[in-house]
Short mmCIF file of C-alpha atoms in Angstrom, two decimals:
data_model
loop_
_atom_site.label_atom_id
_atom_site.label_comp_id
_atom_site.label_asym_id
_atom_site.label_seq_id
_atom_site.Cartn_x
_atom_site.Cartn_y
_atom_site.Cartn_z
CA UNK A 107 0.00 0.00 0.00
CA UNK A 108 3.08 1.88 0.01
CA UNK A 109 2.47 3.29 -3.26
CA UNK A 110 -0.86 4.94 -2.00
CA UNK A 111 0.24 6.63 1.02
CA UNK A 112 3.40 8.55 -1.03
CA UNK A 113 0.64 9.81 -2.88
CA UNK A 114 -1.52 10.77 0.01
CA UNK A 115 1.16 12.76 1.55
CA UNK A 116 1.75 14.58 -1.58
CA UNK A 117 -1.92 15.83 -1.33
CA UNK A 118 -1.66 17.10 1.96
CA UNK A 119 2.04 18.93 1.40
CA UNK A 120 -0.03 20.23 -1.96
CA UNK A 121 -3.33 21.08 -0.14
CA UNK A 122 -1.04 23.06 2.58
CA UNK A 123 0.10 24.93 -0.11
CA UNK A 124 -3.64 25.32 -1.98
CA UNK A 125 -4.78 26.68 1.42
CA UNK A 126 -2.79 28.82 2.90
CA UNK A 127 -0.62 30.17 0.18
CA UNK A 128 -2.10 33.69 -1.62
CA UNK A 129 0.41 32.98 -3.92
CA UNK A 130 -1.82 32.15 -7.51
CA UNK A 131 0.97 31.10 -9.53
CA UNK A 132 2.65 28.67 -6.79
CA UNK A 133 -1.29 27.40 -5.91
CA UNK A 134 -1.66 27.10 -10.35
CA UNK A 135 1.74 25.29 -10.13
CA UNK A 136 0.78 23.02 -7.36
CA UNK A 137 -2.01 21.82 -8.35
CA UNK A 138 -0.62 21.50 -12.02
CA UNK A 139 1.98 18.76 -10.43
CA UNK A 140 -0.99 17.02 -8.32
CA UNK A 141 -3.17 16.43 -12.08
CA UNK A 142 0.42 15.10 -13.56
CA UNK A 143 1.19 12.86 -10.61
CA UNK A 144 -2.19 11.28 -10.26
CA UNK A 145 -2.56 11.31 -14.16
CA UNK A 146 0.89 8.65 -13.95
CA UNK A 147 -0.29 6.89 -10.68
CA UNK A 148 -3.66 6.04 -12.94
CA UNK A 149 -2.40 5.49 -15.96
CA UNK A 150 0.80 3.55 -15.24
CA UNK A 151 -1.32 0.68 -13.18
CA UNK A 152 -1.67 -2.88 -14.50
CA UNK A 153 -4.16 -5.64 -13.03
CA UNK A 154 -5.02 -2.79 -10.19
CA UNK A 155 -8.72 -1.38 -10.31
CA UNK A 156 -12.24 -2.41 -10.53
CA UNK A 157 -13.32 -4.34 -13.35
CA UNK A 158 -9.94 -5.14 -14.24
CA UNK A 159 -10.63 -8.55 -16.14
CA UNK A 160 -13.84 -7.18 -17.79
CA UNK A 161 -12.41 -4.53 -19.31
CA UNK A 162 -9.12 -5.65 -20.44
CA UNK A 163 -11.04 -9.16 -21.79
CA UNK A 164 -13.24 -6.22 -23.87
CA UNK A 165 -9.89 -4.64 -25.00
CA UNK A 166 -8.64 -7.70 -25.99
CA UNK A 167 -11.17 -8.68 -27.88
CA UNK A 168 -12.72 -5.55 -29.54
CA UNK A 169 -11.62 -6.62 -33.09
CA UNK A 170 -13.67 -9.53 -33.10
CA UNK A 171 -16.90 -7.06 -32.67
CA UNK A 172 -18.99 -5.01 -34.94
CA UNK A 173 -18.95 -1.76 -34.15
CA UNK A 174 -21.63 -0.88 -31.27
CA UNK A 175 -21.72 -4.48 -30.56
CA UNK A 176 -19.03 -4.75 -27.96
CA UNK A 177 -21.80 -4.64 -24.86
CA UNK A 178 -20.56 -0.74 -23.52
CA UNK A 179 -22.11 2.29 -24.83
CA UNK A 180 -20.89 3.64 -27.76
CA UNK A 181 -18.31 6.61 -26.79
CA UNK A 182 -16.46 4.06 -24.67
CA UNK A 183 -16.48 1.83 -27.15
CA UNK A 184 -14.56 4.70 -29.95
CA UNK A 185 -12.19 5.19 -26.90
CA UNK A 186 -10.80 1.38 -27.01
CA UNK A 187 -10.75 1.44 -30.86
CA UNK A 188 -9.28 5.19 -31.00
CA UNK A 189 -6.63 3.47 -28.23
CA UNK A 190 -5.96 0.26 -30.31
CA UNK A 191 -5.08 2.52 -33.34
CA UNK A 192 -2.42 4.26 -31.43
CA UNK A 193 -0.47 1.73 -29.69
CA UNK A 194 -2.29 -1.58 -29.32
CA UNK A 195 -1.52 -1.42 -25.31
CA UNK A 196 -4.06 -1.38 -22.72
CA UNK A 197 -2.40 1.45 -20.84
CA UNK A 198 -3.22 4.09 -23.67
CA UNK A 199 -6.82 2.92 -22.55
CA UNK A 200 -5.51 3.73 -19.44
CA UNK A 201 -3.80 6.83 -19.52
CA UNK A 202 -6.95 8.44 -22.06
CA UNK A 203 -9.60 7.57 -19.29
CA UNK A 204 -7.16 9.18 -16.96
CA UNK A 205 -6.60 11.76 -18.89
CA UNK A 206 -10.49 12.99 -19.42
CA UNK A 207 -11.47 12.21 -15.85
CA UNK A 208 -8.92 14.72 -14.60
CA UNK A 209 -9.12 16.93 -17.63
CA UNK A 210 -12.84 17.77 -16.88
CA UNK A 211 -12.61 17.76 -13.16
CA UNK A 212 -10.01 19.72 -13.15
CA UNK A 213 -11.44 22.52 -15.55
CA UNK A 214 -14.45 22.73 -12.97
CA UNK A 215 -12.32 22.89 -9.59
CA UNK A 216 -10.17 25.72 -11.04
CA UNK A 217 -13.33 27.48 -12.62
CA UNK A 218 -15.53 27.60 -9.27
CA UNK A 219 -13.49 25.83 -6.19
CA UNK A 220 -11.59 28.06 -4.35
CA UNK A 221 -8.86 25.16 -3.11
CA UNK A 222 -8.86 23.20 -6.08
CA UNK A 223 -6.21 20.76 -4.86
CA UNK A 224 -8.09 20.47 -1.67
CA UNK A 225 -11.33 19.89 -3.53
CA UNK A 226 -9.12 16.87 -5.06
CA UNK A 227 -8.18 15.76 -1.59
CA UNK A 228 -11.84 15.12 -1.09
CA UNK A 229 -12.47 13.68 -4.02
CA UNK A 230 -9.95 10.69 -3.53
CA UNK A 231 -11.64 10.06 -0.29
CA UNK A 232 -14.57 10.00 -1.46
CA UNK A 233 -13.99 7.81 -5.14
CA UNK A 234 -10.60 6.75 -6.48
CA UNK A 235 -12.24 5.84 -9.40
CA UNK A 236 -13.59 8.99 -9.93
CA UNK A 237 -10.19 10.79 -8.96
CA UNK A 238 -8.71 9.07 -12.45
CA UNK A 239 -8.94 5.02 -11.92
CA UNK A 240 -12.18 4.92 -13.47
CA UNK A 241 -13.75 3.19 -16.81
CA UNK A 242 -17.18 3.71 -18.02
CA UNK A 243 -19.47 5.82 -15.35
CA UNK A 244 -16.45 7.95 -13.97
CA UNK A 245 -15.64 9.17 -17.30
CA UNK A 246 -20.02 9.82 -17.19
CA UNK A 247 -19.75 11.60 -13.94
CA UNK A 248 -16.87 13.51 -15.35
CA UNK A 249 -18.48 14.97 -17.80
CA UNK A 250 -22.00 15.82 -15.37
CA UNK A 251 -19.23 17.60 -13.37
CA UNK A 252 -18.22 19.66 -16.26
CA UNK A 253 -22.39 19.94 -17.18
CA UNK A 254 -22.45 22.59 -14.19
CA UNK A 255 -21.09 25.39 -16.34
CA UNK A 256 -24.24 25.17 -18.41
CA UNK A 257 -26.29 25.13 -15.47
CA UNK A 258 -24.44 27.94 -14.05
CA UNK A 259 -25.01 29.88 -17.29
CA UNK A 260 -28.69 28.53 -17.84
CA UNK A 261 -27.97 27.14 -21.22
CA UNK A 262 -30.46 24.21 -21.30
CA UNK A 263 -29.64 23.29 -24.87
CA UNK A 264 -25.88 22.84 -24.26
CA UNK A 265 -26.65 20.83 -20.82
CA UNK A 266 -28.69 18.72 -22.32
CA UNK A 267 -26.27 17.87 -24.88
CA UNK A 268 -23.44 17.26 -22.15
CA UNK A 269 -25.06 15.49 -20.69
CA UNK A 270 -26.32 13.24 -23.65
CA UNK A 271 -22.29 12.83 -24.08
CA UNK A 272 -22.32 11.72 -20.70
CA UNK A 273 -24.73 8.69 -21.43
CA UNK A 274 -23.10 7.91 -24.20
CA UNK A 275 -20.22 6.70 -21.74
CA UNK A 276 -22.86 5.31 -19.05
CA UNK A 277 -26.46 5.71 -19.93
CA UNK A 278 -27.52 5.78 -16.15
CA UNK A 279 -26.14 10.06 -16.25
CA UNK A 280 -30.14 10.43 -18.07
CA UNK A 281 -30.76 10.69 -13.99
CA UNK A 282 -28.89 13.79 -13.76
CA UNK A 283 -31.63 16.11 -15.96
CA UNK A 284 -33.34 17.27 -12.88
CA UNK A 285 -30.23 18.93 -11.97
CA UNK A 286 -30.68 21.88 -13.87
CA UNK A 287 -34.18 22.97 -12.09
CA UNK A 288 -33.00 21.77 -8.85
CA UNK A 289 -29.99 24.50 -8.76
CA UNK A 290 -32.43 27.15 -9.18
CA UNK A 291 -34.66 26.16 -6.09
CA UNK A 292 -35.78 28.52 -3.50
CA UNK A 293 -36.35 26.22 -0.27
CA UNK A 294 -39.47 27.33 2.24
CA UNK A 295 -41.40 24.94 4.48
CA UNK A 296 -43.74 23.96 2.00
CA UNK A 297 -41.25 22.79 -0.37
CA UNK A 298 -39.50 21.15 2.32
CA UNK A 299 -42.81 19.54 4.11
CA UNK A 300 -43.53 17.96 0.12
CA UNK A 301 -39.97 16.70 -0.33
CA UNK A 302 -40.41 14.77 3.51
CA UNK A 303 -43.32 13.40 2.77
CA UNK A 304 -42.22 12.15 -0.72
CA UNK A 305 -39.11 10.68 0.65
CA UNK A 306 -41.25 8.64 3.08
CA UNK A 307 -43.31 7.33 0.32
CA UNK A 308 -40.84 6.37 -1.83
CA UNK A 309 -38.58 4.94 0.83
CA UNK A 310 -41.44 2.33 1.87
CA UNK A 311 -42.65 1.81 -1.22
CA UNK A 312 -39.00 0.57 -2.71
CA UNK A 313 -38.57 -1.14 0.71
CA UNK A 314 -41.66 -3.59 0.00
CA UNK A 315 -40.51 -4.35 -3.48
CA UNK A 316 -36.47 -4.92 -2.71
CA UNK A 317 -36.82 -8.45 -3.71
CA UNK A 318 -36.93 -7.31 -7.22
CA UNK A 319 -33.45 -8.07 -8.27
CA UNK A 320 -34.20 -12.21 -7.30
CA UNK A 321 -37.36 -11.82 -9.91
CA UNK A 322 -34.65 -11.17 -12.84
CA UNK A 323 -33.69 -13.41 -15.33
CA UNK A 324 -30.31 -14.55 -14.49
CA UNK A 325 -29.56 -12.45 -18.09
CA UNK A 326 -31.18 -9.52 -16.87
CA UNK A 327 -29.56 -9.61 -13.79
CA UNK A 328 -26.28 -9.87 -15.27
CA UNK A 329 -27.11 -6.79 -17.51
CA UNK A 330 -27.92 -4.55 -14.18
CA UNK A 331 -24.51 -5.75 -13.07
CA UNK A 332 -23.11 -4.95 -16.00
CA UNK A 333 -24.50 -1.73 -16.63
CA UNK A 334 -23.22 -0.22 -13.18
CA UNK A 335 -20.12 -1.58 -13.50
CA UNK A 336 -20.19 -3.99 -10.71
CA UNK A 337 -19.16 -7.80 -10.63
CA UNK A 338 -21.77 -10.09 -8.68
CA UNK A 339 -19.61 -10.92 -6.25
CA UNK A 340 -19.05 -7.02 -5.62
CA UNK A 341 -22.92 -6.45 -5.58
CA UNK A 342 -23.33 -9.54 -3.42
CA UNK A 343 -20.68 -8.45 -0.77
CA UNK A 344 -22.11 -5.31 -0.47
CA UNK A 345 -25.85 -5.17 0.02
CA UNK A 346 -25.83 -5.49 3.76
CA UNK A 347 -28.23 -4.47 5.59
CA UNK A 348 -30.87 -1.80 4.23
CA UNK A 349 -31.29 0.15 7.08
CA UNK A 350 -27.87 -0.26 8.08
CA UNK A 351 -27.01 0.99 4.55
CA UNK A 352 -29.58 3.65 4.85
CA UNK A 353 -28.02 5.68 8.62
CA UNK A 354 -23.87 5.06 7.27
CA UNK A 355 -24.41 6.68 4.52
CA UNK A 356 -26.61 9.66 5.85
CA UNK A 357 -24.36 9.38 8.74
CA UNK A 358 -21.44 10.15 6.43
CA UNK A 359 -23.38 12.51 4.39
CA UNK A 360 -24.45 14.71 7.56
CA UNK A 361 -21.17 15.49 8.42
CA UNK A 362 -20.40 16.64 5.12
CA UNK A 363 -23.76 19.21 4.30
CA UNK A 364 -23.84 20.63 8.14
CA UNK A 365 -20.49 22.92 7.55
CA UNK A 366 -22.44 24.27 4.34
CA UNK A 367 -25.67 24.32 5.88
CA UNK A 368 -24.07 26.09 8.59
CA UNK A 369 -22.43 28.88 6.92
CA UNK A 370 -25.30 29.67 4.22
CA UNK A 371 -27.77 30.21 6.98
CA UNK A 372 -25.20 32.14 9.13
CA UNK A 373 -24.16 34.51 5.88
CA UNK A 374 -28.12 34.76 4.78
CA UNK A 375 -26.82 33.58 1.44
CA UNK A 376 -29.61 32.28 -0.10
CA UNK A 377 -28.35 33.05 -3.63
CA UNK A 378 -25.22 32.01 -3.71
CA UNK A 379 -23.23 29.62 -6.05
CA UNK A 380 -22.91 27.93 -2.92
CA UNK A 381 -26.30 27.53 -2.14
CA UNK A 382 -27.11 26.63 -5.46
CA UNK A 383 -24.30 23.81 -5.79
CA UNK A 384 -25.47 22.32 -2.30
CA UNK A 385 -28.93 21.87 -3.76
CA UNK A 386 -27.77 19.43 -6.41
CA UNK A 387 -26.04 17.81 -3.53
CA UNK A 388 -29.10 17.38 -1.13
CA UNK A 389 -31.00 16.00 -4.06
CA UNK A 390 -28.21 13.02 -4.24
CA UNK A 391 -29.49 12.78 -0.42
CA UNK A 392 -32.85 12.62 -1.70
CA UNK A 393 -31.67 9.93 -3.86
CA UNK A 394 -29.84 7.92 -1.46
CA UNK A 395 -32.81 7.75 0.28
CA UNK A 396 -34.82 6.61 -1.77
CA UNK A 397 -32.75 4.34 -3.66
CA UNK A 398 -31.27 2.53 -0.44
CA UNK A 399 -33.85 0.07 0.17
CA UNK A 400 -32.52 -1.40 -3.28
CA UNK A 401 -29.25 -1.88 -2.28
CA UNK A 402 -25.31 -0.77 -3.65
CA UNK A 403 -26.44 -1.60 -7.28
CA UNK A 404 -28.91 0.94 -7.25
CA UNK A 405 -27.16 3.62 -4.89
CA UNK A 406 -24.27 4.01 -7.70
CA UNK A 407 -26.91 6.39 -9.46
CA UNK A 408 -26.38 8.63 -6.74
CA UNK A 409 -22.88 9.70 -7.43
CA UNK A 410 -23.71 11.71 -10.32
CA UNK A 411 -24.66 14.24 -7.33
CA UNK A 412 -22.71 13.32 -4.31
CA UNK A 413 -19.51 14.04 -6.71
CA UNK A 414 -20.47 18.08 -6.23
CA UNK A 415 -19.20 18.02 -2.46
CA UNK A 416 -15.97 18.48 -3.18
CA UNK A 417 -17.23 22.11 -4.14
CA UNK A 418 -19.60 22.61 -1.54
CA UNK A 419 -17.23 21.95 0.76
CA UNK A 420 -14.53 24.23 -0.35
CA UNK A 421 -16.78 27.21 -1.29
CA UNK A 422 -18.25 26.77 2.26
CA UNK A 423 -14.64 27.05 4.39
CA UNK A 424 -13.95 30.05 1.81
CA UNK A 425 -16.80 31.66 3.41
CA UNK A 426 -16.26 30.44 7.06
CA UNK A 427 -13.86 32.77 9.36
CA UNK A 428 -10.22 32.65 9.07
CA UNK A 429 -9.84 31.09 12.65
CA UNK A 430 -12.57 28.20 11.77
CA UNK A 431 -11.13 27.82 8.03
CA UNK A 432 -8.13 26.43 9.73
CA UNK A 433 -9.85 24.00 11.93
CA UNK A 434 -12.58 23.16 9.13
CA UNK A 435 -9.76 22.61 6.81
CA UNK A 436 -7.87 20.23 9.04
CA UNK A 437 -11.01 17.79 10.07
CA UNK A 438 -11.89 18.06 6.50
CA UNK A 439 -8.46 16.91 5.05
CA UNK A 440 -8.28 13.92 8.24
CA UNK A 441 -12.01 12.79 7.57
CA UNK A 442 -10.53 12.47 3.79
CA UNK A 443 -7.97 10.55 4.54
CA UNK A 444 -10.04 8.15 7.14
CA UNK A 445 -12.45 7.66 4.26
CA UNK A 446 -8.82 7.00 1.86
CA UNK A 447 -7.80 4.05 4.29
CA UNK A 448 -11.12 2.89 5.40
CA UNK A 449 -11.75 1.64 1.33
CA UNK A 450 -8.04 0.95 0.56
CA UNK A 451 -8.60 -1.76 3.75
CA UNK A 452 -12.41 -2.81 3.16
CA UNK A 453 -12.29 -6.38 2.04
CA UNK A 454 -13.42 -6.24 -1.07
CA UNK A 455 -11.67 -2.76 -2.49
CA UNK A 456 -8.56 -4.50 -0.98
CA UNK A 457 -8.65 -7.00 -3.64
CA UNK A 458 -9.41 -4.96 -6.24
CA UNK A 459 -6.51 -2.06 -5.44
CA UNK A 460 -3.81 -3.61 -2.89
CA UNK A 461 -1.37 -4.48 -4.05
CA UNK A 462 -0.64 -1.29 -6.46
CA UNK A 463 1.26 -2.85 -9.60
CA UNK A 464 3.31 -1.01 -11.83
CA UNK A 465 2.92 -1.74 -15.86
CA UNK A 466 6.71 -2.22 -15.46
CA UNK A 467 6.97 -4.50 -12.99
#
């Protein structure tokens, strides 16, 4: 795991840096060497990552399909056959899905986060995959990331289209659409006494019908797997308990909305960017929610909108005084890093990213 911690303490020496420094040029440069490092540790991997087998088999292999008949939506699919024209080597698939991840994440932390590199910090706590390891739906949530400069500017067309692009890597980013109303609401009790009440119906309703998933064909069932990038035995390990599920994750999720919560209603902002961002996160909440009597499969939808914490977050300690930045900033950067280890050592991420291998080795 050695491999992972060196590049653990290289975010926090660069989030130092991101944080305290006024310097824009040394915060530019810094976070300029974090996107190169992590774009290496990604791409330079081999046999580390989930899915491995499935997509390399697909790499492989894609000769001997048609063309939009290799089972993955069709952008993906031009992304293995662009790769195989350059160098017929898995790690240009590698370094190109990299490449975009932190491409389009990065062009939206430098455009609205305040501590980019920090805003990067959270993100590998909160998804390697989405930090650069990922295939199909990280490259989709990538791209929804991106989607919030259209929803910033209100150009409906243009998000729509993004976010078509984003489907064609993982069709499941159609979920995102509500997005672009949702920034734009203007909570008051009745809105919030309606959205209550509509989580409480939902949530039963799912609960009573959770055994919908042993009512698939076993073909179906594979295809649900399939489609959310998840092998059975990764599904299988982690369904657990629903309603233990259901208070982890809003457990987790609590600690990350009351900082924001806290400082909007302090400040009176109630038109912020901030405010507005932190409404596309609640509604992942919302999701969560209502999704969690169905189990991990399901819950993957949600990331489209939990990804848009590591703005909230940031935007929020910008706002927060300098005295309670520093604080903020330090349980923020620790409850990272807890999150970091606590995956790296779960089981069944351990097999999938421990040991790190180098193509080289």
């Amino acid at each position: 795991m050695t491999p992972y911690f060196f590049v653990l303490f290289i975010f926090f020496f660069l989030t130092f840096i991101d944080v305290v420094s006024r310097n824009k040029s040394l915060k530019s440069i810094s976070f300029l060497i974090f996107c190169f490092i992590f774009l290496l540790f990604a791409g330079l991997r081999w046999e580390t990552g989930t899915d491995w087998e499935n997509y390399y088999s697909n790499f492989e292999n894609m000769d001997n399909f048609n063309f939009g008949e290799s089972g993955f939506e069709i952008l993906f699919e031009c992304l293995v056959r662009f790769s195989k024209l350059i160098l017929d080597s898995y790690i240009v698939v590698l370094f190109i899905t990299g490449f975009v991840i932190i491409l389009l994440t990065a062009i939206t932390l430098n455009r609205y986060s305040p501590y980019p590199v920090f805003s990067y910090l959270l993100l590998l706590g909160y998804s390697i995959n989405s930090s650069g390891f990922g295939y199909r739906q990280d490259l989709s949530i990538a791209v929804i990331f991106f989607s919030l400069y259209f929803i910033i500017k209100r150009s409906l067309y243009m998000f729509l289209l993004t976010v078509y692009i984003a489907m064609l890597f993982h069709q499941s980013a159609i979920i995102f659409i509500p997005a672009y109303w949702i920034y734009n609401i203007k909570w008051n009790k009745k809105i919030l006494i309606y959205t209550l009440l509509s989580i409480t119906v939902l949530y039963f309703g799912l609960s009573k019908i959770n055994e919908i998933a042993s009512v698939f064909s076993a073909s179906a069932a594979y295809k649900v797997l399939t489609y959310t990038d998840m092998s059975p035995e990764e599904a299988t390990m982690n369904m657990g308990d629903p309603i233990f599920l259901l208070i982890r994750g809003l457990a987790n999720r609590f600690i990350l909305v009351i900082v924001p919560i806290y400082i909007i209603v302090s400040n009176k902002d109630y038109d912020s960017l901030l405010f507005k961002t932190l409404n596309i996160m609640l509604f992942g909440i919302v999701l969560f929610v209502i999704f969690s009597p169905l189990g991990i499969v399901f819950l993957r939808f949600t990331r489209y909108f939990d990804i848009f914490q590591i703005l909230v977050i940031p935007m929020s300690l910008y706002m927060a005084k300098p005295n309670a930045r520093f604080f903020l900033v330090l349980f923020f950067v620790i409850f990272s890093a807890f999150k970091y280890i606590v995956v790296l050592n779960d089981p069944a991420s351990y097999l999938i990213y421990v040991p790190y291998k180098f193509v080289f080795e």
